[in-house]
Amino acid sequence: MNNNILPPKNKEYLTLAIETSCDETSAAVVRGGKVVLSNIISSQIEIHKEYGGVVPEIASRHHLENINIIIKEALDHAKVNFEGIDFIGVTSGPGLVGALLVGISTAKALSYALNIPLVGVHHIEGHICANYLQHPDLHPPFIGIVVSGGHTHIVDIYDDLSYHVLGRTRDDAVGEAFDKVARVLGLGYPGGPAIDLLSQSGDPYAIDFPRSYLEHNSLDFSFSGIKTAVLNHINSEKQKGNEIHQADVAASFQMAVVEVIVNKTIRAAEQTNRDTIAMAGGVAANSLLRKMLKDKCAEKGMKLYYPSLELCTDNAAMIGCAAYLNYMKGKIDYLDLDANPNLKL
Ligand code: KG4
Ligand code: ZN
């Protein structure tokens, strides 16, 4: 296998990228790590909705059914064939192990059959890179705030692919908290968009849910307390025979969570003397988070970047960008590349 060649610089490599870490089967063709020629995303949301969340076994089976079709679509849309692809990028973790394995096995088979290099990518690194695809003027150093269904990280990005993790969740990820509260309110899966929408007709200060800041100066997060607080509020209102004001609960929950994320992100930038923040991950689609962080950044004279809605949630284009940056730094994987559900950043 010819996949140990270090890359010459200045080449407009075509990357075929694959993402199957959770419930989106996605393939993309990206040129030079920046130009998205195609980004096909097949969401399994409708399938998992019935169960109120992602069922790992079902996710794996659907990735397996869809992956070849999605890859063909990505190539067709980009008007290239396999021979035009220079290397394969694939999410190797973190994520659901069975789901990751579908993407990784496909990527390994393609790398072997086409005799081209393989690059495993950290999913969170991919989310951060979604910003590079749309904001060519964004360069390190900056503070990355990654908020998704599986992760909540504040990261100091001091060079391409070089990070210090400044804070992370100690329990639930923020998207997980949105999804769990939505389930309690009977809003279905995924909960984030439903809470975002319902909150628009609610009073964000109707209920004083706890803001968990942890120890003085800590940049870590904790979202399990607010989830319990929402549950307690609903149970106690029911016991009193009161009607639940769903929109007020949603809006108050959202405000409590967003306030903490915004304040800690700004504090991280101040502590590290960074004047630029980039947000990423599914929860970066949240309208209140976007607005409050934008206002706060404007007040502090900081620049804020976030991807368009399609590139906030899971997609292969962001993996293509991250794979390119890794490859240009000489990172190459081999046929022993394995899924790592707990891969650390
Ligand atoms: O990044 P992502 O697609 O998958 C993971 O890597 O986890 O994020 C999915 C998460 C879900 O928890 C979903 O509820 C949340 O992002 N989400 C939102 C919004 N859109 C998606 N949360 C809050 N507000 C939204 N508008
Ligand atoms: Zn994700």
mmCIF file of C-alpha atoms and ligand atoms in Angstrom:
data_model
loop_
_atom_site.group_PDB
_atom_site.id
_atom_site.type_symbol
_atom_site.label_atom_id
_atom_site.label_comp_id
_atom_site.label_asym_id
_atom_site.label_seq_id
_atom_site.Cartn_x
_atom_site.Cartn_y
_atom_site.Cartn_z
ATOM 1 C CA MET A 1 0.000 0.000 0.000
ATOM 2 C CA ASN A 2 1.373 3.306 -1.151
ATOM 3 C CA ASN A 3 -0.062 5.319 1.711
ATOM 4 C CA ASN A 4 3.088 6.428 3.511
ATOM 5 C CA ILE A 5 4.040 9.207 1.099
ATOM 6 C CA LEU A 6 4.498 12.567 2.769
ATOM 7 C CA PRO A 7 2.631 15.233 0.873
ATOM 8 C CA PRO A 8 4.294 17.864 -1.290
ATOM 9 C CA LYS A 9 2.972 21.308 -0.344
ATOM 10 C CA ASN A 10 0.912 23.614 -2.551
ATOM 11 C CA LYS A 11 -1.183 20.894 -4.091
ATOM 12 C CA GLU A 12 -4.918 21.326 -4.390
ATOM 13 C CA TYR A 13 -5.590 17.869 -3.016
ATOM 14 C CA LEU A 14 -9.002 16.367 -3.489
ATOM 15 C CA THR A 15 -10.130 14.712 -0.262
ATOM 16 C CA LEU A 16 -13.002 12.265 -0.041
ATOM 17 C CA ALA A 17 -14.243 12.646 3.535
ATOM 18 C CA ILE A 18 -16.548 10.323 5.459
ATOM 19 C CA GLU A 19 -18.456 11.004 8.693
ATOM 20 C CA THR A 20 -20.567 8.374 10.487
ATOM 21 C CA SER A 21 -19.933 9.060 14.180
ATOM 22 C CA CYS A 22 -23.579 9.411 15.240
ATOM 23 C CA ASP A 23 -26.824 9.593 13.244
ATOM 24 C CA GLU A 24 -25.743 11.390 10.070
ATOM 25 C CA THR A 25 -24.227 9.433 7.179
ATOM 26 C CA SER A 26 -22.175 11.978 5.289
ATOM 27 C CA ALA A 27 -19.592 12.088 2.482
ATOM 28 C CA ALA A 28 -17.925 15.126 0.961
ATOM 29 C CA VAL A 29 -15.351 16.055 -1.635
ATOM 30 C CA VAL A 30 -13.160 18.979 -0.539
ATOM 31 C CA ARG A 31 -10.445 20.659 -2.631
ATOM 32 C CA GLY A 32 -7.329 21.967 -0.941
ATOM 33 C CA GLY A 33 -8.960 21.598 2.478
ATOM 34 C CA LYS A 34 -11.109 24.682 1.825
ATOM 35 C CA VAL A 35 -13.359 24.402 -1.227
ATOM 36 C CA VAL A 36 -16.385 22.174 -0.692
ATOM 37 C CA LEU A 37 -17.266 20.509 -4.015
ATOM 38 C CA SER A 38 -19.965 18.366 -2.425
ATOM 39 C CA ASN A 39 -21.274 17.664 1.065
ATOM 40 C CA ILE A 40 -24.003 15.016 1.123
ATOM 41 C CA ILE A 41 -25.709 14.460 4.477
ATOM 42 C CA SER A 42 -28.273 11.747 5.094
ATOM 43 C CA SER A 43 -29.879 12.269 8.474
ATOM 44 C CA GLN A 44 -31.452 9.406 10.414
ATOM 45 C CA ILE A 45 -33.425 11.768 12.658
ATOM 46 C CA GLU A 46 -36.801 10.538 11.385
ATOM 47 C CA ILE A 47 -35.837 6.933 12.232
ATOM 48 C CA HIS A 48 -34.553 7.653 15.759
ATOM 49 C CA LYS A 49 -37.369 10.103 16.585
ATOM 50 C CA GLU A 50 -39.646 7.163 17.275
ATOM 51 C CA TYR A 51 -37.333 6.051 20.134
ATOM 52 C CA GLY A 52 -36.744 9.532 21.584
ATOM 53 C CA GLY A 53 -33.002 9.412 20.877
ATOM 54 C CA VAL A 54 -30.291 7.722 18.838
ATOM 55 C CA VAL A 55 -30.347 3.909 19.060
ATOM 56 C CA PRO A 56 -26.714 2.903 18.362
ATOM 57 C CA GLU A 57 -27.455 -0.465 16.754
ATOM 58 C CA ILE A 58 -30.027 1.044 14.395
ATOM 59 C CA ALA A 59 -27.647 3.895 13.543
ATOM 60 C CA SER A 60 -24.911 1.423 12.513
ATOM 61 C CA ARG A 61 -27.279 -0.568 10.326
ATOM 62 C CA HIS A 62 -28.481 2.535 8.512
ATOM 63 C CA HIS A 63 -24.941 3.812 7.981
ATOM 64 C CA LEU A 64 -24.150 0.449 6.413
ATOM 65 C CA GLU A 65 -27.163 0.638 4.100
ATOM 66 C CA ASN A 66 -26.459 4.227 3.045
ATOM 67 C CA ILE A 67 -22.720 4.763 2.993
ATOM 68 C CA ASN A 68 -21.996 3.556 -0.576
ATOM 69 C CA ILE A 69 -24.944 5.494 -1.991
ATOM 70 C CA ILE A 70 -23.886 8.683 -0.168
ATOM 71 C CA ILE A 71 -20.274 8.362 -1.355
ATOM 72 C CA LYS A 72 -21.419 7.899 -4.953
ATOM 73 C CA GLU A 73 -23.657 10.947 -4.623
ATOM 74 C CA ALA A 74 -20.776 13.001 -3.217
ATOM 75 C CA LEU A 75 -18.511 12.021 -6.124
ATOM 76 C CA ASP A 76 -21.237 12.642 -8.725
ATOM 77 C CA HIS A 77 -22.125 16.001 -7.243
ATOM 78 C CA ALA A 78 -18.459 17.034 -7.243
ATOM 79 C CA LYS A 79 -18.118 15.694 -10.821
ATOM 80 C CA VAL A 80 -15.115 13.518 -9.944
ATOM 81 C CA ASN A 81 -14.526 9.787 -9.858
ATOM 82 C CA PHE A 82 -12.476 7.682 -7.442
ATOM 83 C CA GLU A 83 -9.362 8.071 -9.610
ATOM 84 C CA GLY A 84 -9.445 11.837 -9.023
ATOM 85 C CA ILE A 85 -9.311 11.486 -5.219
ATOM 86 C CA ASP A 86 -5.900 12.046 -3.569
ATOM 87 C CA PHE A 87 -6.643 10.732 -0.087
ATOM 88 C CA ILE A 88 -9.443 9.642 2.230
ATOM 89 C CA GLY A 89 -10.351 11.407 5.485
ATOM 90 C CA VAL A 90 -12.590 9.730 8.030
ATOM 91 C CA THR A 91 -13.858 10.398 11.547
ATOM 92 C CA SER A 92 -12.124 7.903 13.830
ATOM 93 C CA GLY A 93 -13.615 9.115 17.145
ATOM 94 C CA PRO A 94 -15.175 10.055 19.431
ATOM 95 C CA GLY A 95 -18.665 8.755 18.729
ATOM 96 C CA LEU A 96 -20.722 5.561 18.707
ATOM 97 C CA VAL A 97 -18.342 2.691 18.135
ATOM 98 C CA GLY A 98 -20.529 0.693 15.725
ATOM 99 C CA ALA A 99 -21.381 3.828 13.747
ATOM 100 C CA LEU A 100 -17.733 4.917 13.543
ATOM 101 C CA LEU A 101 -16.694 1.444 12.383
ATOM 102 C CA VAL A 102 -18.905 1.658 9.287
ATOM 103 C CA GLY A 103 -17.159 4.845 8.111
ATOM 104 C CA ILE A 104 -13.697 3.607 9.060
ATOM 105 C CA SER A 105 -14.105 0.210 7.361
ATOM 106 C CA THR A 106 -15.358 1.898 4.193
ATOM 107 C CA ALA A 107 -12.472 4.396 4.271
ATOM 108 C CA LYS A 108 -9.915 1.627 4.788
ATOM 109 C CA ALA A 109 -11.351 -0.446 1.916
ATOM 110 C CA LEU A 110 -11.199 2.593 -0.404
ATOM 111 C CA SER A 111 -7.681 3.514 0.689
ATOM 112 C CA TYR A 112 -6.520 -0.043 0.011
ATOM 113 C CA ALA A 113 -8.355 -0.524 -3.285
ATOM 114 C CA LEU A 114 -7.377 2.897 -4.687
ATOM 115 C CA ASN A 115 -3.878 2.803 -3.196
ATOM 116 C CA ILE A 116 -4.239 6.266 -1.656
ATOM 117 C CA PRO A 117 -3.504 7.522 1.876
ATOM 118 C CA LEU A 118 -5.917 7.399 4.775
ATOM 119 C CA VAL A 119 -6.225 10.072 7.489
ATOM 120 C CA GLY A 120 -8.272 9.528 10.659
ATOM 121 C CA VAL A 121 -9.800 12.689 12.107
ATOM 122 C CA HIS A 122 -10.953 13.720 15.573
ATOM 123 C CA HIS A 123 -14.642 14.623 15.327
ATOM 124 C CA ILE A 124 -14.289 17.759 17.481
ATOM 125 C CA GLU A 125 -11.357 18.945 15.403
ATOM 126 C CA GLY A 126 -13.711 18.565 12.447
ATOM 127 C CA HIS A 127 -16.352 20.746 14.109
ATOM 128 C CA ILE A 128 -13.781 23.494 14.739
ATOM 129 C CA CYS A 129 -12.591 23.248 11.106
ATOM 130 C CA ALA A 130 -16.136 23.912 9.841
ATOM 131 C CA ASN A 131 -15.263 27.553 10.553
ATOM 132 C CA TYR A 132 -12.222 27.507 8.258
ATOM 133 C CA LEU A 133 -14.422 26.367 5.362
ATOM 134 C CA GLN A 134 -16.557 29.477 5.567
ATOM 135 C CA HIS A 135 -14.243 32.065 7.085
ATOM 136 C CA PRO A 136 -10.935 32.228 5.191
ATOM 137 C CA ASP A 137 -9.873 35.166 7.390
ATOM 138 C CA LEU A 138 -10.000 33.021 10.563
ATOM 139 C CA HIS A 139 -6.531 32.007 11.757
ATOM 140 C CA PRO A 140 -5.172 30.855 15.123
ATOM 141 C CA PRO A 141 -4.832 31.924 17.807
ATOM 142 C CA PHE A 142 -8.485 31.946 18.867
ATOM 143 C CA ILE A 143 -10.828 30.467 21.454
ATOM 144 C CA GLY A 144 -12.964 27.580 20.190
ATOM 145 C CA ILE A 145 -16.243 26.807 21.908
ATOM 146 C CA VAL A 146 -17.509 23.383 20.820
ATOM 147 C CA VAL A 147 -21.089 22.695 21.854
ATOM 148 C CA SER A 148 -22.715 19.538 20.528
ATOM 149 C CA GLY A 149 -24.787 16.522 21.484
ATOM 150 C CA GLY A 150 -21.739 14.702 22.819
ATOM 151 C CA HIS A 151 -19.288 17.474 23.756
ATOM 152 C CA THR A 152 -18.883 20.799 25.475
ATOM 153 C CA HIS A 153 -15.329 22.101 25.266
ATOM 154 C CA ILE A 154 -13.622 25.480 25.541
ATOM 155 C CA VAL A 155 -10.339 25.214 23.683
ATOM 156 C CA ASP A 156 -7.454 27.603 23.156
ATOM 157 C CA ILE A 157 -6.397 27.021 19.555
ATOM 158 C CA TYR A 158 -2.895 28.482 19.339
ATOM 159 C CA ASP A 159 -1.911 26.955 15.991
ATOM 160 C CA ASP A 160 -3.576 24.817 13.294
ATOM 161 C CA LEU A 161 -4.358 21.542 15.089
ATOM 162 C CA SER A 162 -2.633 22.643 18.329
ATOM 163 C CA TYR A 163 -4.899 23.059 21.317
ATOM 164 C CA HIS A 164 -5.119 23.539 25.039
ATOM 165 C CA VAL A 165 -8.409 22.350 26.463
ATOM 166 C CA LEU A 166 -9.375 25.077 28.966
ATOM 167 C CA GLY A 167 -12.707 23.637 30.062
ATOM 168 C CA ARG A 168 -15.072 20.767 29.410
ATOM 169 C CA THR A 169 -18.302 19.392 30.791
ATOM 170 C CA ARG A 170 -18.032 17.283 33.911
ATOM 171 C CA ASP A 171 -21.282 15.446 33.187
ATOM 172 C CA ASP A 172 -23.806 15.945 30.354
ATOM 173 C CA ALA A 173 -22.937 17.661 27.103
ATOM 174 C CA VAL A 174 -25.005 20.774 26.478
ATOM 175 C CA GLY A 175 -26.847 19.231 23.494
ATOM 176 C CA GLU A 176 -27.642 16.218 25.658
ATOM 177 C CA ALA A 177 -29.207 18.574 28.232
ATOM 178 C CA PHE A 178 -31.327 20.201 25.481
ATOM 179 C CA ASP A 179 -32.403 16.753 24.271
ATOM 180 C CA LYS A 180 -33.272 15.484 27.778
ATOM 181 C CA VAL A 181 -35.252 18.599 28.739
ATOM 182 C CA ALA A 182 -37.091 18.433 25.399
ATOM 183 C CA ARG A 183 -38.014 14.830 26.149
ATOM 184 C CA VAL A 184 -39.417 15.827 29.558
ATOM 185 C CA LEU A 185 -41.474 18.513 27.809
ATOM 186 C CA GLY A 186 -42.650 15.968 25.224
ATOM 187 C CA LEU A 187 -41.043 17.875 22.348
ATOM 188 C CA GLY A 188 -39.408 14.863 20.684
ATOM 189 C CA TYR A 189 -35.929 14.335 19.269
ATOM 190 C CA PRO A 190 -33.688 16.187 18.581
ATOM 191 C CA GLY A 191 -34.580 18.550 21.384
ATOM 192 C CA GLY A 192 -32.326 21.505 20.597
ATOM 193 C CA PRO A 193 -34.174 22.901 17.582
ATOM 194 C CA ALA A 194 -37.563 22.283 19.285
ATOM 195 C CA ILE A 195 -36.529 24.176 22.454
ATOM 196 C CA ASP A 196 -35.009 26.959 20.351
ATOM 197 C CA LEU A 197 -38.311 27.397 18.493
ATOM 198 C CA LEU A 198 -40.628 27.086 21.493
ATOM 199 C CA SER A 199 -38.491 29.524 23.522
ATOM 200 C CA GLN A 200 -39.336 32.289 21.098
ATOM 201 C CA SER A 201 -42.830 32.448 22.573
ATOM 202 C CA GLY A 202 -41.715 32.068 26.205
ATOM 203 C CA ASP A 203 -40.393 34.343 28.978
ATOM 204 C CA PRO A 204 -36.690 33.543 29.573
ATOM 205 C CA TYR A 205 -36.879 34.976 33.110
ATOM 206 C CA ALA A 206 -40.143 33.259 34.157
ATOM 207 C CA ILE A 207 -38.334 30.536 36.130
ATOM 208 C CA ASP A 208 -35.029 31.061 37.879
ATOM 209 C CA PHE A 209 -33.192 27.847 36.932
ATOM 210 C CA PRO A 210 -29.699 27.425 38.462
ATOM 211 C CA ARG A 211 -26.625 28.680 36.601
ATOM 212 C CA SER A 212 -23.814 26.275 37.325
ATOM 213 C CA TYR A 213 -20.486 28.150 37.332
ATOM 214 C CA LEU A 214 -18.597 25.605 39.506
ATOM 215 C CA GLU A 215 -15.481 26.832 41.347
ATOM 216 C CA HIS A 216 -14.277 30.413 41.060
ATOM 217 C CA ASN A 217 -12.538 30.863 37.685
ATOM 218 C CA SER A 218 -13.337 27.315 36.514
ATOM 219 C CA LEU A 219 -14.001 27.031 32.774
ATOM 220 C CA ASP A 220 -15.602 23.597 33.185
ATOM 221 C CA PHE A 221 -19.326 23.046 32.768
ATOM 222 C CA SER A 222 -21.998 20.987 34.501
ATOM 223 C CA PHE A 223 -25.465 20.550 33.012
ATOM 224 C CA SER A 224 -26.896 17.677 35.031
ATOM 225 C CA GLY A 225 -28.162 20.014 37.797
ATOM 226 C CA ILE A 226 -30.309 22.137 35.503
ATOM 227 C CA LYS A 227 -31.807 19.037 33.922
ATOM 228 C CA THR A 228 -32.903 17.868 37.390
ATOM 229 C CA ALA A 229 -34.115 21.386 38.250
ATOM 230 C CA VAL A 230 -36.386 21.392 35.175
ATOM 231 C CA LEU A 231 -37.740 17.967 36.116
ATOM 232 C CA ASN A 232 -38.359 19.085 39.735
ATOM 233 C CA HIS A 233 -40.101 22.256 38.550
ATOM 234 C CA ILE A 234 -42.449 20.291 36.292
ATOM 235 C CA ASN A 235 -43.228 17.702 38.983
ATOM 236 C CA SER A 236 -43.880 20.310 41.655
ATOM 237 C CA GLU A 237 -46.165 22.345 39.341
ATOM 238 C CA LYS A 238 -48.074 19.161 38.479
ATOM 239 C CA GLN A 239 -48.458 18.282 42.172
ATOM 240 C CA LYS A 240 -49.871 21.739 42.838
ATOM 241 C CA GLY A 241 -52.318 21.188 39.997
ATOM 242 C CA ASN A 242 -50.831 24.078 38.019
ATOM 243 C CA GLU A 243 -50.642 24.168 34.259
ATOM 244 C CA ILE A 244 -47.093 23.855 32.870
ATOM 245 C CA HIS A 245 -46.109 26.835 30.748
ATOM 246 C CA GLN A 246 -43.995 24.861 28.318
ATOM 247 C CA ALA A 247 -42.671 27.878 26.427
ATOM 248 C CA ASP A 248 -41.602 29.590 29.683
ATOM 249 C CA VAL A 249 -39.841 26.410 30.878
ATOM 250 C CA ALA A 250 -38.060 26.051 27.524
ATOM 251 C CA ALA A 251 -37.053 29.733 27.370
ATOM 252 C CA SER A 252 -35.881 29.851 31.014
ATOM 253 C CA PHE A 253 -33.858 26.653 30.610
ATOM 254 C CA GLN A 254 -32.287 27.949 27.394
ATOM 255 C CA MET A 255 -31.407 31.302 28.965
ATOM 256 C CA ALA A 256 -29.764 29.675 32.017
ATOM 257 C CA VAL A 257 -27.617 27.405 29.835
ATOM 258 C CA VAL A 258 -26.696 30.044 27.262
ATOM 259 C CA GLU A 259 -25.749 32.641 29.897
ATOM 260 C CA VAL A 260 -23.202 30.251 31.415
ATOM 261 C CA ILE A 261 -21.707 29.294 28.037
ATOM 262 C CA VAL A 262 -21.412 32.936 26.944
ATOM 263 C CA ASN A 263 -19.867 34.129 30.215
ATOM 264 C CA LYS A 264 -17.339 31.283 30.403
ATOM 265 C CA THR A 265 -16.353 31.660 26.733
ATOM 266 C CA ILE A 266 -15.728 35.400 27.138
ATOM 267 C CA ARG A 267 -13.791 34.733 30.363
ATOM 268 C CA ALA A 268 -11.638 32.158 28.523
ATOM 269 C CA ALA A 269 -10.807 34.747 25.849
ATOM 270 C CA GLU A 270 -9.956 37.371 28.467
ATOM 271 C CA GLN A 271 -7.792 34.986 30.502
ATOM 272 C CA THR A 272 -5.793 33.980 27.426
ATOM 273 C CA ASN A 273 -5.710 37.458 25.846
ATOM 274 C CA ARG A 274 -7.443 36.240 22.695
ATOM 275 C CA ASP A 275 -9.642 38.631 20.732
ATOM 276 C CA THR A 276 -11.276 36.032 18.484
ATOM 277 C CA ILE A 277 -13.830 33.319 19.247
ATOM 278 C CA ALA A 278 -15.113 30.563 16.948
ATOM 279 C CA MET A 279 -18.148 28.502 17.855
ATOM 280 C CA ALA A 280 -18.877 25.020 16.499
ATOM 281 C CA GLY A 281 -21.090 21.951 16.938
ATOM 282 C CA GLY A 282 -24.832 21.334 16.709
ATOM 283 C CA VAL A 283 -25.766 23.675 19.577
ATOM 284 C CA ALA A 284 -23.937 26.522 17.786
ATOM 285 C CA ALA A 285 -27.118 26.582 15.669
ATOM 286 C CA ASN A 286 -29.010 27.895 18.713
ATOM 287 C CA SER A 287 -30.411 31.340 17.964
ATOM 288 C CA LEU A 288 -30.114 32.724 21.520
ATOM 289 C CA LEU A 289 -26.525 31.505 21.866
ATOM 290 C CA ARG A 290 -25.593 33.110 18.544
ATOM 291 C CA LYS A 291 -27.253 36.389 19.474
ATOM 292 C CA MET A 292 -25.956 36.654 23.041
ATOM 293 C CA LEU A 293 -22.396 35.678 22.146
ATOM 294 C CA LYS A 294 -22.460 38.088 19.189
ATOM 295 C CA ASP A 295 -23.676 40.965 21.402
ATOM 296 C CA LYS A 296 -21.127 40.184 24.113
ATOM 297 C CA CYS A 297 -18.271 39.953 21.596
ATOM 298 C CA ALA A 298 -19.305 43.287 20.069
ATOM 299 C CA GLU A 299 -19.349 44.854 23.558
ATOM 300 C CA LYS A 300 -15.857 43.480 24.305
ATOM 301 C CA GLY A 301 -14.387 44.295 20.863
ATOM 302 C CA MET A 302 -13.902 40.612 20.057
ATOM 303 C CA LYS A 303 -14.493 38.910 16.705
ATOM 304 C CA LEU A 304 -16.950 36.024 16.583
ATOM 305 C CA TYR A 305 -17.196 33.315 13.924
ATOM 306 C CA TYR A 306 -19.654 30.486 13.542
ATOM 307 C CA PRO A 307 -20.563 28.196 10.644
ATOM 308 C CA SER A 308 -23.836 28.224 8.705
ATOM 309 C CA LEU A 309 -26.531 25.938 10.111
ATOM 310 C CA GLU A 310 -25.683 23.047 7.768
ATOM 311 C CA LEU A 311 -22.036 23.048 8.831
ATOM 312 C CA CYS A 312 -22.862 23.310 12.574
ATOM 313 C CA THR A 313 -24.344 19.822 12.770
ATOM 314 C CA ASP A 314 -22.464 16.693 11.703
ATOM 315 C CA ASN A 315 -21.193 16.733 8.128
ATOM 316 C CA ALA A 316 -18.272 15.303 6.159
ATOM 317 C CA ALA A 317 -17.048 18.609 4.665
ATOM 318 C CA MET A 318 -15.651 19.669 8.064
ATOM 319 C CA ILE A 319 -13.904 16.278 8.301
ATOM 320 C CA GLY A 320 -12.387 16.893 4.856
ATOM 321 C CA CYS A 321 -10.927 20.194 6.040
ATOM 322 C CA ALA A 322 -9.510 18.640 9.227
ATOM 323 C CA ALA A 323 -8.113 15.666 7.273
ATOM 324 C CA TYR A 324 -6.337 18.042 4.881
ATOM 325 C CA LEU A 325 -4.718 20.021 7.716
ATOM 326 C CA ASN A 326 -3.594 16.778 9.363
ATOM 327 C CA TYR A 327 -2.245 15.388 6.100
ATOM 328 C CA MET A 328 -0.298 18.574 5.375
ATOM 329 C CA LYS A 329 1.323 18.108 8.775
ATOM 330 C CA GLY A 330 2.338 14.575 7.764
ATOM 331 C CA LYS A 331 -0.320 12.596 9.630
ATOM 332 C CA ILE A 332 -1.174 9.346 7.880
ATOM 333 C CA ASP A 333 -3.038 6.315 9.167
ATOM 334 C CA TYR A 334 -2.858 2.700 8.129
ATOM 335 C CA LEU A 335 -5.164 -0.278 7.820
ATOM 336 C CA ASP A 336 -4.987 -0.806 11.580
ATOM 337 C CA LEU A 337 -6.866 2.495 12.138
ATOM 338 C CA ASP A 338 -9.497 1.714 14.752
ATOM 339 C CA ALA A 339 -12.645 3.419 16.022
ATOM 340 C CA ASN A 340 -12.004 5.174 19.316
ATOM 341 C CA PRO A 341 -15.327 6.117 20.936
ATOM 342 C CA ASN A 342 -13.535 8.120 23.668
ATOM 343 C CA LEU A 343 -10.773 9.719 21.601
ATOM 344 C CA LYS A 344 -9.341 12.670 23.568
ATOM 345 C CA LEU A 345 -8.674 16.041 21.977
HETATM 346 O O1 KG4 B 1 -22.870 18.315 16.396
HETATM 347 P P1 KG4 B 1 -24.081 17.488 16.384
HETATM 348 O O2 KG4 B 1 -24.847 17.367 15.078
HETATM 349 O O3 KG4 B 1 -23.794 16.021 16.827
HETATM 350 C C1 KG4 B 1 -22.821 15.694 17.790
HETATM 351 O O4 KG4 B 1 -21.619 15.643 17.425
HETATM 352 O O5 KG4 B 1 -23.239 15.516 18.937
HETATM 353 O O6 KG4 B 1 -25.034 18.070 17.532
HETATM 354 C C2 KG4 B 1 -26.319 17.569 17.763
HETATM 355 C C3 KG4 B 1 -26.894 18.317 18.956
HETATM 356 C C4 KG4 B 1 -28.211 17.741 19.443
HETATM 357 O O7 KG4 B 1 -28.122 17.576 20.856
HETATM 358 C C5 KG4 B 1 -29.223 18.812 19.069
HETATM 359 O O8 KG4 B 1 -30.332 18.863 19.960
HETATM 360 C C6 KG4 B 1 -28.384 20.069 19.163
HETATM 361 O O9 KG4 B 1 -27.144 19.699 18.611
HETATM 362 N N1 KG4 B 1 -28.958 21.199 18.410
HETATM 363 C C7 KG4 B 1 -29.384 22.341 18.991
HETATM 364 C C8 KG4 B 1 -29.922 23.141 17.958
HETATM 365 N N2 KG4 B 1 -29.784 22.462 16.778
HETATM 366 C C9 KG4 B 1 -29.178 21.270 17.079
HETATM 367 N N3 KG4 B 1 -29.375 22.727 20.284
HETATM 368 C C10 KG4 B 1 -29.894 23.939 20.575
HETATM 369 N N4 KG4 B 1 -30.448 24.762 19.647
HETATM 370 C C11 KG4 B 1 -30.479 24.412 18.330
HETATM 371 N N5 KG4 B 1 -31.014 25.230 17.436
HETATM 372 ZN ZN ZN B 2 -20.768 16.404 16.047
#
